[in-house]
């Protein structure tokens, strides 16, 4: 259905390039996902979509306020899209999902109290061209680029990251789903409907809240209009827990399994609905041939070596293209060290890991570019009172972003790590051992460009100042420092130290995550395009 195959945008390399740019905006290491406004073009889209949402209710789109988030900038390679979207070509099937909404929208646009004009006066009045609003004058390629910006990132997207230190400030209940925004866009007017239906990249993100009947309908729609492009699945119950009221729809995971070869990312965040994974487990090994990124989280189940979530991990590990993993349970790390393709991983997040697991990860994941390690409270006296047992030299030649969290003595890691490509270091909930960090940077000959210190332990001010003024920090350009909440000193966290007066003048200082990410991205784009 939709535009004839010869007219679909997906038939050219452009749509695939737009899809790639669209995914990259969510996968930058520890990156912000909020972005900035595109002035008149985006405001016009927001207003039109808000009108459509008001006419149709809030079930399938952006809220009445038209709240949207923009992700970075419009993709650059959007030329020649207009020539491939033939607004004159459509089929009755395309109108089926949007017709009733279209009639209501046109009824809203037509004034109800407009007086009929006498025929004589109408014939005598000179004709003039209809004045178009700025949004109506936008070319199709710009509309397509803006349409990609009308949703919000899912809570399960953008890993690896620390959900506290790298918080974009968007509450899960406020997330506006891409897949629902795409439907609302098509209800604005006939032109937008044809552009949306003929733009497969708009339907490549299947972001749903629960594997129920509503999610099945969304997935069917995305499969229909995505025209064979690679797909992303973001499944997060946190966005709308009420969607679980009617239970799991077995058709949803069966559809996911039937299209296993198309998924480039599968990120799942549920409670105890592990039984829903059965259709995926039944697939033969090697079915997820295109999978690059994976995250599995079931908060309310007991993980074992043969539980369904562990079996699904093993199925994911057979993908030859798997490069990014997010292990949020200690058991996932334990059961994966012997089966995961560690040497091909470029991005890895490990949460609540045991200190003894860190060394085998570092020694085997030699291709890492982004690493986040969260070690919780000390596990006991056998771990030397919070000291990480590391002795062997560790070389990660491609590592450019390192984030560490936990009240441990990280000196053993800094004493053995060599990371010549390191550009940013994010530290959370720890003592700042400036001498150990300086030695690691000098030994690596690394030019660190961004430093984040989030919720440091008490009395770390002098150490942080010494680190900022160290010769090893001569390339540093972005400093983000954030204390804990008032009263946190009772639990050992700094709550009042002001770092601003001690920051060198050539460094950009902020306490805000979004500002730091945007400035860092700008610097990386200017000094080394393509590397963030």
Short mmCIF file of C-alpha atoms in Angstrom, two decimals:
data_model
loop_
_atom_site.label_atom_id
_atom_site.label_comp_id
_atom_site.label_asym_id
_atom_site.label_seq_id
_atom_site.Cartn_x
_atom_site.Cartn_y
_atom_site.Cartn_z
CA UNK A 1 0.00 0.00 0.00
CA UNK A 2 1.05 3.65 -0.07
CA UNK A 3 2.98 5.07 -2.96
CA UNK A 4 3.88 2.73 -5.82
CA UNK A 5 7.25 1.01 -5.30
CA UNK A 6 8.81 3.06 -8.08
CA UNK A 7 7.94 6.22 -6.17
CA UNK A 8 9.00 5.22 -2.68
CA UNK A 9 11.82 7.19 -1.14
CA UNK A 10 13.31 3.95 0.18
CA UNK A 11 14.28 2.96 -3.33
CA UNK A 12 17.17 5.40 -3.28
CA UNK A 13 20.22 5.55 -1.07
CA UNK A 14 18.90 8.77 0.45
CA UNK A 15 16.33 7.13 2.70
CA UNK A 16 18.94 4.72 4.03
CA UNK A 17 21.28 7.61 4.70
CA UNK A 18 18.54 9.50 6.54
CA UNK A 19 17.81 6.36 8.55
CA UNK A 20 21.48 6.05 9.49
CA UNK A 21 21.66 9.70 10.57
CA UNK A 22 18.44 9.27 12.54
CA UNK A 23 19.83 6.32 14.50
CA UNK A 24 23.19 7.99 15.10
CA UNK A 25 21.46 10.81 16.97
CA UNK A 26 20.49 8.31 19.69
CA UNK A 27 23.71 6.36 19.88
CA UNK A 28 26.32 9.01 20.63
CA UNK A 29 28.12 7.99 23.84
CA UNK A 30 26.40 9.40 26.93
CA UNK A 31 24.80 11.91 24.54
CA UNK A 32 21.96 14.30 25.20
CA UNK A 33 18.73 13.62 23.33
CA UNK A 34 16.87 16.86 23.76
CA UNK A 35 18.32 19.14 21.07
CA UNK A 36 17.10 22.54 19.95
CA UNK A 37 14.44 24.27 17.87
CA UNK A 38 14.36 24.64 14.08
CA UNK A 39 12.45 27.94 14.18
CA UNK A 40 9.64 28.46 11.72
CA UNK A 41 9.77 25.08 10.00
CA UNK A 42 9.56 23.02 13.15
CA UNK A 43 7.12 25.39 14.84
CA UNK A 44 4.83 25.00 11.86
CA UNK A 45 5.01 21.24 12.13
CA UNK A 46 4.39 21.39 15.88
CA UNK A 47 1.33 23.59 15.42
CA UNK A 48 -0.13 21.42 12.68
CA UNK A 49 0.48 18.22 14.60
CA UNK A 50 -1.01 19.76 17.73
CA UNK A 51 -4.18 20.61 15.78
CA UNK A 52 -4.39 17.07 14.46
CA UNK A 53 -3.89 15.66 17.95
CA UNK A 54 -6.62 17.90 19.35
CA UNK A 55 -9.02 16.81 16.64
CA UNK A 56 -8.25 13.13 17.15
CA UNK A 57 -7.62 12.93 20.88
CA UNK A 58 -4.36 11.99 22.52
CA UNK A 59 -4.35 8.29 21.74
CA UNK A 60 -2.21 8.50 18.61
CA UNK A 61 0.02 11.51 18.81
CA UNK A 62 1.64 14.48 20.38
CA UNK A 63 -0.20 16.20 23.20
CA UNK A 64 -2.34 19.27 22.77
CA UNK A 65 0.55 21.54 23.67
CA UNK A 66 2.48 20.20 20.68
CA UNK A 67 5.52 19.40 22.79
CA UNK A 68 8.33 17.89 20.76
CA UNK A 69 12.06 17.40 21.04
CA UNK A 70 14.51 17.97 18.21
CA UNK A 71 17.56 15.74 17.88
CA UNK A 72 20.63 17.69 16.82
CA UNK A 73 20.19 19.15 13.33
CA UNK A 74 18.40 18.31 10.13
CA UNK A 75 20.23 15.53 8.25
CA UNK A 76 22.42 17.01 5.55
CA UNK A 77 21.82 14.49 2.80
CA UNK A 78 18.16 15.29 2.07
CA UNK A 79 18.43 16.45 -1.53
CA UNK A 80 16.26 15.08 -4.32
CA UNK A 81 13.60 13.71 -2.00
CA UNK A 82 10.92 15.92 -3.47
CA UNK A 83 11.38 14.39 -6.90
CA UNK A 84 10.70 10.96 -5.44
CA UNK A 85 7.51 11.79 -3.61
CA UNK A 86 4.69 11.99 -6.16
CA UNK A 87 1.79 13.62 -4.40
CA UNK A 88 -0.52 12.69 -7.24
CA UNK A 89 0.01 8.96 -6.71
CA UNK A 90 -1.95 7.30 -3.96
CA UNK A 91 -4.15 4.33 -3.35
CA UNK A 92 -7.42 4.00 -1.42
CA UNK A 93 -5.63 1.94 1.21
CA UNK A 94 -3.44 4.87 2.18
CA UNK A 95 -6.50 6.95 2.98
CA UNK A 96 -8.16 4.33 5.16
CA UNK A 97 -6.17 5.09 8.29
CA UNK A 98 -6.40 8.87 7.95
CA UNK A 99 -9.70 9.74 6.20
CA UNK A 100 -11.88 10.37 9.24
CA UNK A 101 -9.21 12.51 10.89
CA UNK A 102 -8.73 14.42 7.66
CA UNK A 103 -12.42 15.27 7.44
CA UNK A 104 -12.40 16.52 11.01
CA UNK A 105 -9.30 18.63 10.43
CA UNK A 106 -10.75 20.22 7.30
CA UNK A 107 -13.93 20.90 9.21
CA UNK A 108 -11.91 22.70 11.86
CA UNK A 109 -10.09 24.76 9.23
CA UNK A 110 -13.37 25.88 7.64
CA UNK A 111 -15.11 28.62 9.67
CA UNK A 112 -18.54 27.42 10.75
CA UNK A 113 -20.07 30.91 10.73
CA UNK A 114 -18.79 31.96 7.31
CA UNK A 115 -21.52 33.74 5.36
CA UNK A 116 -22.20 32.60 1.78
CA UNK A 117 -21.02 35.12 -0.80
CA UNK A 118 -23.36 36.31 -3.56
CA UNK A 119 -22.55 34.75 -6.89
CA UNK A 120 -22.33 38.17 -8.56
CA UNK A 121 -19.75 39.49 -6.14
CA UNK A 122 -17.71 36.34 -6.45
CA UNK A 123 -17.58 36.53 -10.22
CA UNK A 124 -16.68 40.22 -10.24
CA UNK A 125 -13.86 39.84 -7.69
CA UNK A 126 -10.48 39.40 -9.40
CA UNK A 127 -8.84 36.06 -8.74
CA UNK A 128 -5.62 35.98 -6.77
CA UNK A 129 -3.29 33.12 -5.91
CA UNK A 130 -3.93 31.43 -2.57
CA UNK A 131 -1.50 32.70 0.05
CA UNK A 132 0.44 29.80 1.51
CA UNK A 133 1.75 29.71 5.04
CA UNK A 134 5.52 29.23 5.46
CA UNK A 135 5.08 25.60 6.50
CA UNK A 136 3.14 24.87 3.29
CA UNK A 137 5.99 26.23 1.19
CA UNK A 138 8.55 23.82 2.64
CA UNK A 139 9.88 21.30 0.13
CA UNK A 140 9.22 17.63 0.75
CA UNK A 141 12.83 16.86 1.63
CA UNK A 142 12.75 19.39 4.49
CA UNK A 143 9.40 18.09 5.69
CA UNK A 144 10.85 14.58 5.78
CA UNK A 145 13.83 15.75 7.82
CA UNK A 146 11.56 17.56 10.30
CA UNK A 147 9.18 14.60 10.56
CA UNK A 148 12.08 12.56 11.93
CA UNK A 149 12.27 14.96 14.89
CA UNK A 150 8.69 14.72 16.16
CA UNK A 151 9.21 12.02 18.80
CA UNK A 152 11.21 11.60 21.99
CA UNK A 153 13.96 9.12 22.83
CA UNK A 154 12.80 6.07 24.73
CA UNK A 155 14.11 5.35 28.25
CA UNK A 156 15.80 2.26 26.77
CA UNK A 157 17.58 4.12 23.97
CA UNK A 158 20.97 5.80 23.92
CA UNK A 159 22.91 3.24 25.95
CA UNK A 160 25.40 2.83 27.46
CA UNK A 161 24.82 5.63 29.93
CA UNK A 162 24.31 6.37 33.60
CA UNK A 163 20.62 7.16 34.03
CA UNK A 164 21.45 9.69 36.77
CA UNK A 165 24.58 11.33 35.42
CA UNK A 166 23.33 11.23 31.81
CA UNK A 167 19.72 12.20 32.43
CA UNK A 168 18.06 14.20 29.64
CA UNK A 169 15.41 15.50 32.04
CA UNK A 170 12.48 13.87 30.22
CA UNK A 171 10.17 11.91 32.51
CA UNK A 172 9.17 8.53 31.03
CA UNK A 173 5.47 9.43 31.30
CA UNK A 174 6.10 12.50 29.11
CA UNK A 175 7.75 10.58 26.25
CA UNK A 176 6.04 11.06 22.88
CA UNK A 177 6.48 7.95 20.79
CA UNK A 178 7.86 8.25 17.26
CA UNK A 179 5.53 5.59 15.90
CA UNK A 180 2.44 7.38 17.20
CA UNK A 181 3.68 10.80 16.10
CA UNK A 182 4.07 9.42 12.56
CA UNK A 183 0.36 8.55 12.49
CA UNK A 184 -0.63 12.00 13.75
CA UNK A 185 1.54 13.65 11.09
CA UNK A 186 -0.38 11.77 8.41
CA UNK A 187 -3.67 13.13 9.72
CA UNK A 188 -2.75 16.79 9.34
CA UNK A 189 -3.51 17.08 5.63
CA UNK A 190 -3.44 15.05 2.43
CA UNK A 191 0.00 16.32 1.43
CA UNK A 192 1.55 15.33 4.74
CA UNK A 193 -0.17 11.95 4.55
CA UNK A 194 1.41 11.22 1.16
CA UNK A 195 4.82 12.47 2.27
CA UNK A 196 4.69 10.41 5.48
CA UNK A 197 3.50 7.23 3.77
CA UNK A 198 6.17 7.61 1.09
CA UNK A 199 9.00 8.20 3.59
CA UNK A 200 10.01 4.76 4.92
CA UNK A 201 12.65 6.08 7.35
CA UNK A 202 9.82 7.64 9.39
CA UNK A 203 8.50 4.15 10.19
CA UNK A 204 11.73 2.43 11.20
CA UNK A 205 11.53 3.09 14.96
CA UNK A 206 9.03 0.76 16.63
CA UNK A 207 8.80 2.36 20.07
CA UNK A 208 6.07 0.77 22.17
CA UNK A 209 5.25 0.55 25.85
CA UNK A 210 4.05 -3.04 26.23
CA UNK A 211 3.77 -6.10 23.96
CA UNK A 212 -0.01 -5.84 23.78
CA UNK A 213 -2.62 -5.34 21.07
CA UNK A 214 -1.79 -1.65 20.63
CA UNK A 215 1.88 -2.51 20.08
CA UNK A 216 0.89 -5.14 17.52
CA UNK A 217 -1.04 -2.55 15.51
CA UNK A 218 1.92 -0.15 15.63
CA UNK A 219 4.34 -2.86 14.51
CA UNK A 220 2.10 -3.85 11.60
CA UNK A 221 1.93 -0.23 10.47
CA UNK A 222 5.72 0.16 10.67
CA UNK A 223 6.26 -3.05 8.72
CA UNK A 224 3.84 -1.83 6.06
CA UNK A 225 5.43 1.57 5.41
CA UNK A 226 9.12 0.97 6.23
CA UNK A 227 9.68 -0.70 2.84
CA UNK A 228 12.33 -3.16 3.94
CA UNK A 229 14.61 -0.73 5.80
CA UNK A 230 16.35 -1.93 8.99
CA UNK A 231 14.21 -1.59 12.11
CA UNK A 232 14.72 -0.54 15.74
CA UNK A 233 12.63 -1.91 18.62
CA UNK A 234 12.34 0.14 21.80
CA UNK A 235 10.05 -1.60 24.28
CA UNK A 236 9.74 0.19 27.63
CA UNK A 237 6.96 -0.36 30.14
CA UNK A 238 8.09 2.73 32.06
CA UNK A 239 6.56 5.03 29.43
CA UNK A 240 3.00 3.89 30.18
CA UNK A 241 2.56 1.11 32.78
CA UNK A 242 -1.21 1.15 32.24
CA UNK A 243 -0.79 -0.43 28.80
CA UNK A 244 -0.22 -3.75 30.56
CA UNK A 245 -3.86 -3.85 31.71
CA UNK A 246 -5.04 -6.09 28.85
CA UNK A 247 -2.03 -8.38 28.99
CA UNK A 248 0.47 -9.64 26.44
CA UNK A 249 -0.60 -10.09 22.82
CA UNK A 250 1.27 -13.17 21.51
CA UNK A 251 1.03 -11.80 17.95
CA UNK A 252 3.49 -9.01 18.77
CA UNK A 253 6.55 -11.15 19.48
CA UNK A 254 5.59 -13.52 16.68
CA UNK A 255 5.80 -10.57 14.28
CA UNK A 256 9.12 -9.53 15.82
CA UNK A 257 10.42 -13.06 15.32
CA UNK A 258 9.13 -13.26 11.74
CA UNK A 259 11.20 -10.19 10.89
CA UNK A 260 14.29 -11.12 12.91
CA UNK A 261 16.59 -10.39 9.97
CA UNK A 262 15.55 -6.70 9.91
CA UNK A 263 16.27 -5.67 13.50
CA UNK A 264 19.42 -3.61 14.03
CA UNK A 265 18.51 -2.82 17.65
CA UNK A 266 16.33 -4.57 20.22
CA UNK A 267 16.01 -2.86 23.61
CA UNK A 268 13.53 -4.36 26.07
CA UNK A 269 12.54 -3.04 29.50
CA UNK A 270 9.71 -4.92 31.22
CA UNK A 271 8.70 -6.32 34.60
CA UNK A 272 8.02 -10.06 34.79
CA UNK A 273 6.67 -10.68 31.27
CA UNK A 274 9.60 -12.90 30.32
CA UNK A 275 7.22 -15.51 28.87
CA UNK A 276 6.52 -13.12 26.01
CA UNK A 277 10.00 -13.88 24.65
CA UNK A 278 9.11 -17.47 23.72
CA UNK A 279 8.70 -16.79 19.94
CA UNK A 280 12.17 -15.21 19.88
CA UNK A 281 13.74 -18.11 21.77
CA UNK A 282 12.22 -20.58 19.30
CA UNK A 283 14.18 -19.07 16.41
CA UNK A 284 17.20 -21.02 15.16
CA UNK A 285 20.66 -19.63 16.02
CA UNK A 286 21.83 -16.93 13.67
CA UNK A 287 18.35 -15.52 12.96
CA UNK A 288 19.23 -11.98 14.08
CA UNK A 289 21.63 -11.44 11.20
CA UNK A 290 21.58 -7.61 11.26
CA UNK A 291 21.46 -6.99 15.03
CA UNK A 292 24.00 -4.39 16.17
CA UNK A 293 22.67 -3.17 19.55
CA UNK A 294 20.90 -5.08 22.33
CA UNK A 295 19.54 -4.41 25.80
CA UNK A 296 17.37 -6.70 27.95
CA UNK A 297 15.93 -5.77 31.34
CA UNK A 298 13.31 -7.65 33.34
CA UNK A 299 13.16 -6.02 36.75
CA UNK A 300 10.96 -8.59 38.49
CA UNK A 301 12.36 -11.97 37.47
CA UNK A 302 15.01 -14.28 38.86
CA UNK A 303 17.81 -14.64 36.34
CA UNK A 304 19.30 -18.10 35.88
CA UNK A 305 21.57 -19.74 33.36
CA UNK A 306 18.52 -21.13 31.52
CA UNK A 307 15.92 -18.38 32.02
CA UNK A 308 14.36 -17.02 28.83
CA UNK A 309 16.17 -13.69 29.03
CA UNK A 310 19.54 -15.44 29.27
CA UNK A 311 18.64 -17.68 26.32
CA UNK A 312 17.68 -14.61 24.29
CA UNK A 313 21.06 -13.05 25.04
CA UNK A 314 22.74 -16.13 23.61
CA UNK A 315 20.62 -15.87 20.50
CA UNK A 316 21.65 -12.23 20.10
CA UNK A 317 25.32 -13.18 20.46
CA UNK A 318 25.15 -15.12 17.18
CA UNK A 319 24.78 -11.90 15.19
CA UNK A 320 27.98 -11.18 13.25
CA UNK A 321 27.32 -7.43 13.49
CA UNK A 322 26.69 -7.10 17.25
CA UNK A 323 28.77 -4.20 18.59
CA UNK A 324 26.83 -2.62 21.51
CA UNK A 325 25.51 -4.30 24.67
CA UNK A 326 23.97 -3.11 27.93
CA UNK A 327 24.24 -5.59 30.81
CA UNK A 328 22.15 -4.28 33.71
CA UNK A 329 22.21 -7.44 35.85
CA UNK A 330 25.22 -9.07 37.47
CA UNK A 331 24.03 -12.47 36.22
CA UNK A 332 24.04 -11.27 32.61
CA UNK A 333 27.73 -10.45 32.97
CA UNK A 334 28.50 -13.79 34.62
CA UNK A 335 26.74 -15.86 31.98
CA UNK A 336 28.00 -13.79 29.05
CA UNK A 337 31.75 -13.65 29.62
CA UNK A 338 32.15 -17.06 27.99
CA UNK A 339 29.56 -16.69 25.21
CA UNK A 340 29.37 -13.04 24.12
CA UNK A 341 31.48 -11.85 21.15
CA UNK A 342 33.59 -9.64 23.41
CA UNK A 343 36.32 -8.83 20.90
CA UNK A 344 33.91 -7.29 18.39
CA UNK A 345 32.15 -5.01 20.90
CA UNK A 346 32.66 -1.26 20.53
CA UNK A 347 30.15 -0.03 23.16
CA UNK A 348 29.46 -1.69 26.50
CA UNK A 349 27.56 -0.84 29.67
CA UNK A 350 27.96 -2.98 32.80
CA UNK A 351 25.83 -2.23 35.86
CA UNK A 352 26.10 -3.47 39.46
CA UNK A 353 29.06 -5.56 38.45
CA UNK A 354 31.40 -7.25 40.89
CA UNK A 355 34.94 -5.85 41.03
CA UNK A 356 36.46 -9.18 40.03
CA UNK A 357 34.55 -9.16 36.71
CA UNK A 358 36.20 -5.99 35.46
CA UNK A 359 39.57 -7.45 34.48
CA UNK A 360 38.26 -10.15 32.09
CA UNK A 361 36.02 -7.54 30.47
CA UNK A 362 38.90 -5.14 29.90
CA UNK A 363 41.28 -7.82 28.65
CA UNK A 364 38.82 -9.27 26.13
CA UNK A 365 36.89 -6.21 24.91
CA UNK A 366 39.90 -4.73 23.15
CA UNK A 367 37.88 -2.90 20.46
CA UNK A 368 35.85 -0.80 22.91
CA UNK A 369 35.21 2.84 22.03
CA UNK A 370 32.61 3.58 24.73
CA UNK A 371 32.60 1.98 28.18
CA UNK A 372 30.40 2.56 31.23
CA UNK A 373 31.19 0.64 34.44
CA UNK A 374 28.99 0.79 37.53
CA UNK A 375 30.30 -0.95 40.64
CA UNK A 376 27.94 -0.64 43.56
CA UNK A 377 28.85 -0.69 47.24
CA UNK A 378 31.83 -2.82 48.37
CA UNK A 379 30.98 -6.50 48.26
CA UNK A 380 32.96 -7.52 51.33
CA UNK A 381 36.40 -7.79 52.97
CA UNK A 382 37.56 -10.22 50.28
CA UNK A 383 37.54 -7.29 47.85
CA UNK A 384 40.07 -5.38 49.94
CA UNK A 385 37.53 -2.90 51.27
CA UNK A 386 36.44 -1.52 47.93
CA UNK A 387 39.62 -1.88 45.89
CA UNK A 388 39.34 -3.19 42.34
CA UNK A 389 41.68 -6.18 41.84
CA UNK A 390 43.63 -5.21 38.72
CA UNK A 391 47.27 -6.01 38.05
CA UNK A 392 47.71 -6.77 34.34
CA UNK A 393 48.30 -3.90 31.89
CA UNK A 394 45.17 -3.01 29.92
CA UNK A 395 45.39 -1.32 26.52
CA UNK A 396 42.21 -0.04 24.87
CA UNK A 397 43.55 1.80 21.82
CA UNK A 398 40.13 2.89 20.49
CA UNK A 399 38.50 3.92 23.77
CA UNK A 400 37.29 7.53 23.49
CA UNK A 401 34.58 7.76 26.20
CA UNK A 402 34.89 6.26 29.68
CA UNK A 403 32.29 6.60 32.45
CA UNK A 404 32.83 5.19 35.93
CA UNK A 405 30.48 5.06 38.91
CA UNK A 406 30.90 3.69 42.39
CA UNK A 407 32.49 4.46 45.78
CA UNK A 408 35.58 2.37 45.06
CA UNK A 409 39.26 3.07 44.89
CA UNK A 410 39.64 3.29 41.11
CA UNK A 411 43.42 3.83 41.37
CA UNK A 412 44.19 0.23 40.28
CA UNK A 413 42.30 0.82 37.03
CA UNK A 414 44.01 4.13 36.29
CA UNK A 415 47.40 2.57 37.08
CA UNK A 416 47.09 -0.16 34.40
CA UNK A 417 44.89 1.50 31.76
CA UNK A 418 46.35 2.88 28.55
CA UNK A 419 43.81 4.68 26.32
CA UNK A 420 45.50 6.96 23.77
CA UNK A 421 42.21 7.92 22.05
CA UNK A 422 40.41 8.96 25.25
CA UNK A 423 38.47 12.22 24.76
CA UNK A 424 36.03 12.28 27.67
CA UNK A 425 35.97 11.00 31.24
CA UNK A 426 32.78 10.93 33.34
CA UNK A 427 33.11 10.20 37.07
CA UNK A 428 30.17 9.65 39.43
CA UNK A 429 29.79 8.91 43.15
CA UNK A 430 33.49 8.53 43.98
CA UNK A 431 36.65 10.06 45.38
CA UNK A 432 38.65 11.97 42.78
CA UNK A 433 42.23 10.68 42.81
CA UNK A 434 43.75 13.38 40.63
CA UNK A 435 47.32 12.02 40.67
CA UNK A 436 46.22 8.61 39.37
CA UNK A 437 44.13 10.16 36.60
CA UNK A 438 47.00 12.43 35.55
CA UNK A 439 49.41 9.49 35.33
CA UNK A 440 46.96 7.54 33.17
CA UNK A 441 46.55 10.49 30.79
CA UNK A 442 50.30 11.07 30.52
CA UNK A 443 51.03 7.39 30.00
CA UNK A 444 48.35 7.23 27.29
CA UNK A 445 49.31 10.56 25.68
CA UNK A 446 45.57 11.22 25.63
CA UNK A 447 44.10 14.63 24.87
CA UNK A 448 41.07 14.71 27.18
CA UNK A 449 38.47 17.23 25.96
CA UNK A 450 35.59 16.76 28.43
CA UNK A 451 35.45 15.96 32.15
CA UNK A 452 32.31 15.28 34.17
CA UNK A 453 32.31 15.05 37.97
CA UNK A 454 28.87 14.08 39.25
CA UNK A 455 27.98 13.77 42.92
CA UNK A 456 31.56 13.46 44.22
CA UNK A 457 32.33 12.27 47.72
CA UNK A 458 32.82 14.83 50.48
CA UNK A 459 35.92 17.05 50.59
CA UNK A 460 37.06 16.46 47.01
CA UNK A 461 37.29 20.13 46.03
CA UNK A 462 41.08 20.43 46.22
CA UNK A 463 41.56 17.23 44.22
CA UNK A 464 39.23 18.41 41.46
CA UNK A 465 40.94 21.82 41.26
CA UNK A 466 44.36 20.17 41.08
CA UNK A 467 43.14 17.94 38.27
CA UNK A 468 41.78 20.87 36.23
CA UNK A 469 45.08 22.75 36.50
CA UNK A 470 47.24 19.75 35.68
CA UNK A 471 49.40 19.91 32.50
CA UNK A 472 47.75 16.62 31.50
CA UNK A 473 44.51 18.60 31.09
CA UNK A 474 45.86 21.12 28.59
CA UNK A 475 43.38 19.92 25.91
CA UNK A 476 40.36 20.04 28.22
CA UNK A 477 37.56 22.28 26.92
CA UNK A 478 34.35 21.19 28.70
CA UNK A 479 33.88 20.79 32.46
CA UNK A 480 30.61 19.64 33.94
CA UNK A 481 30.37 19.55 37.72
CA UNK A 482 27.25 18.76 39.72
CA UNK A 483 26.86 18.40 43.48
CA UNK A 484 24.31 16.27 45.25
CA UNK A 485 21.05 17.52 46.75
CA UNK A 486 20.91 19.48 50.03
CA UNK A 487 21.31 17.08 52.92
CA UNK A 488 23.27 14.49 50.92
CA UNK A 489 26.36 15.17 53.02
CA UNK A 490 24.74 13.00 55.67
CA UNK A 491 25.37 10.08 53.30
CA UNK A 492 28.87 11.14 52.30
CA UNK A 493 28.20 13.15 49.11
CA UNK A 494 29.28 16.71 48.42
CA UNK A 495 26.38 19.15 48.41
CA UNK A 496 27.79 22.69 48.45
CA UNK A 497 31.30 23.05 46.99
CA UNK A 498 31.41 25.70 44.24
CA UNK A 499 33.93 24.80 41.54
CA UNK A 500 33.20 27.68 39.17
CA UNK A 501 35.78 30.23 40.49
CA UNK A 502 38.59 27.70 40.04
CA UNK A 503 37.86 26.65 36.45
CA UNK A 504 40.48 27.92 33.95
CA UNK A 505 39.15 30.59 31.62
CA UNK A 506 39.63 28.57 28.43
CA UNK A 507 37.28 25.81 29.67
CA UNK A 508 33.51 25.86 29.24
CA UNK A 509 31.90 25.21 32.64
CA UNK A 510 28.34 24.06 33.28
CA UNK A 511 26.29 22.04 35.71
CA UNK A 512 23.76 21.02 33.07
CA UNK A 513 23.94 17.80 31.11
CA UNK A 514 22.37 19.09 27.89
CA UNK A 515 24.66 22.13 27.70
CA UNK A 516 27.79 20.06 28.24
CA UNK A 517 26.77 17.52 25.59
CA UNK A 518 25.96 20.17 23.01
CA UNK A 519 29.21 22.06 23.54
CA UNK A 520 31.24 18.84 23.46
CA UNK A 521 29.51 17.75 20.27
CA UNK A 522 30.22 21.12 18.69
CA UNK A 523 33.92 20.92 19.59
CA UNK A 524 34.26 17.37 18.27
CA UNK A 525 32.50 18.27 15.04
CA UNK A 526 34.83 21.22 14.54
CA UNK A 527 38.12 19.58 15.46
CA UNK A 528 37.49 16.01 14.31
CA UNK A 529 34.36 15.60 12.16
CA UNK A 530 32.62 12.27 12.54
CA UNK A 531 33.95 11.53 16.02
CA UNK A 532 31.80 12.32 19.06
#
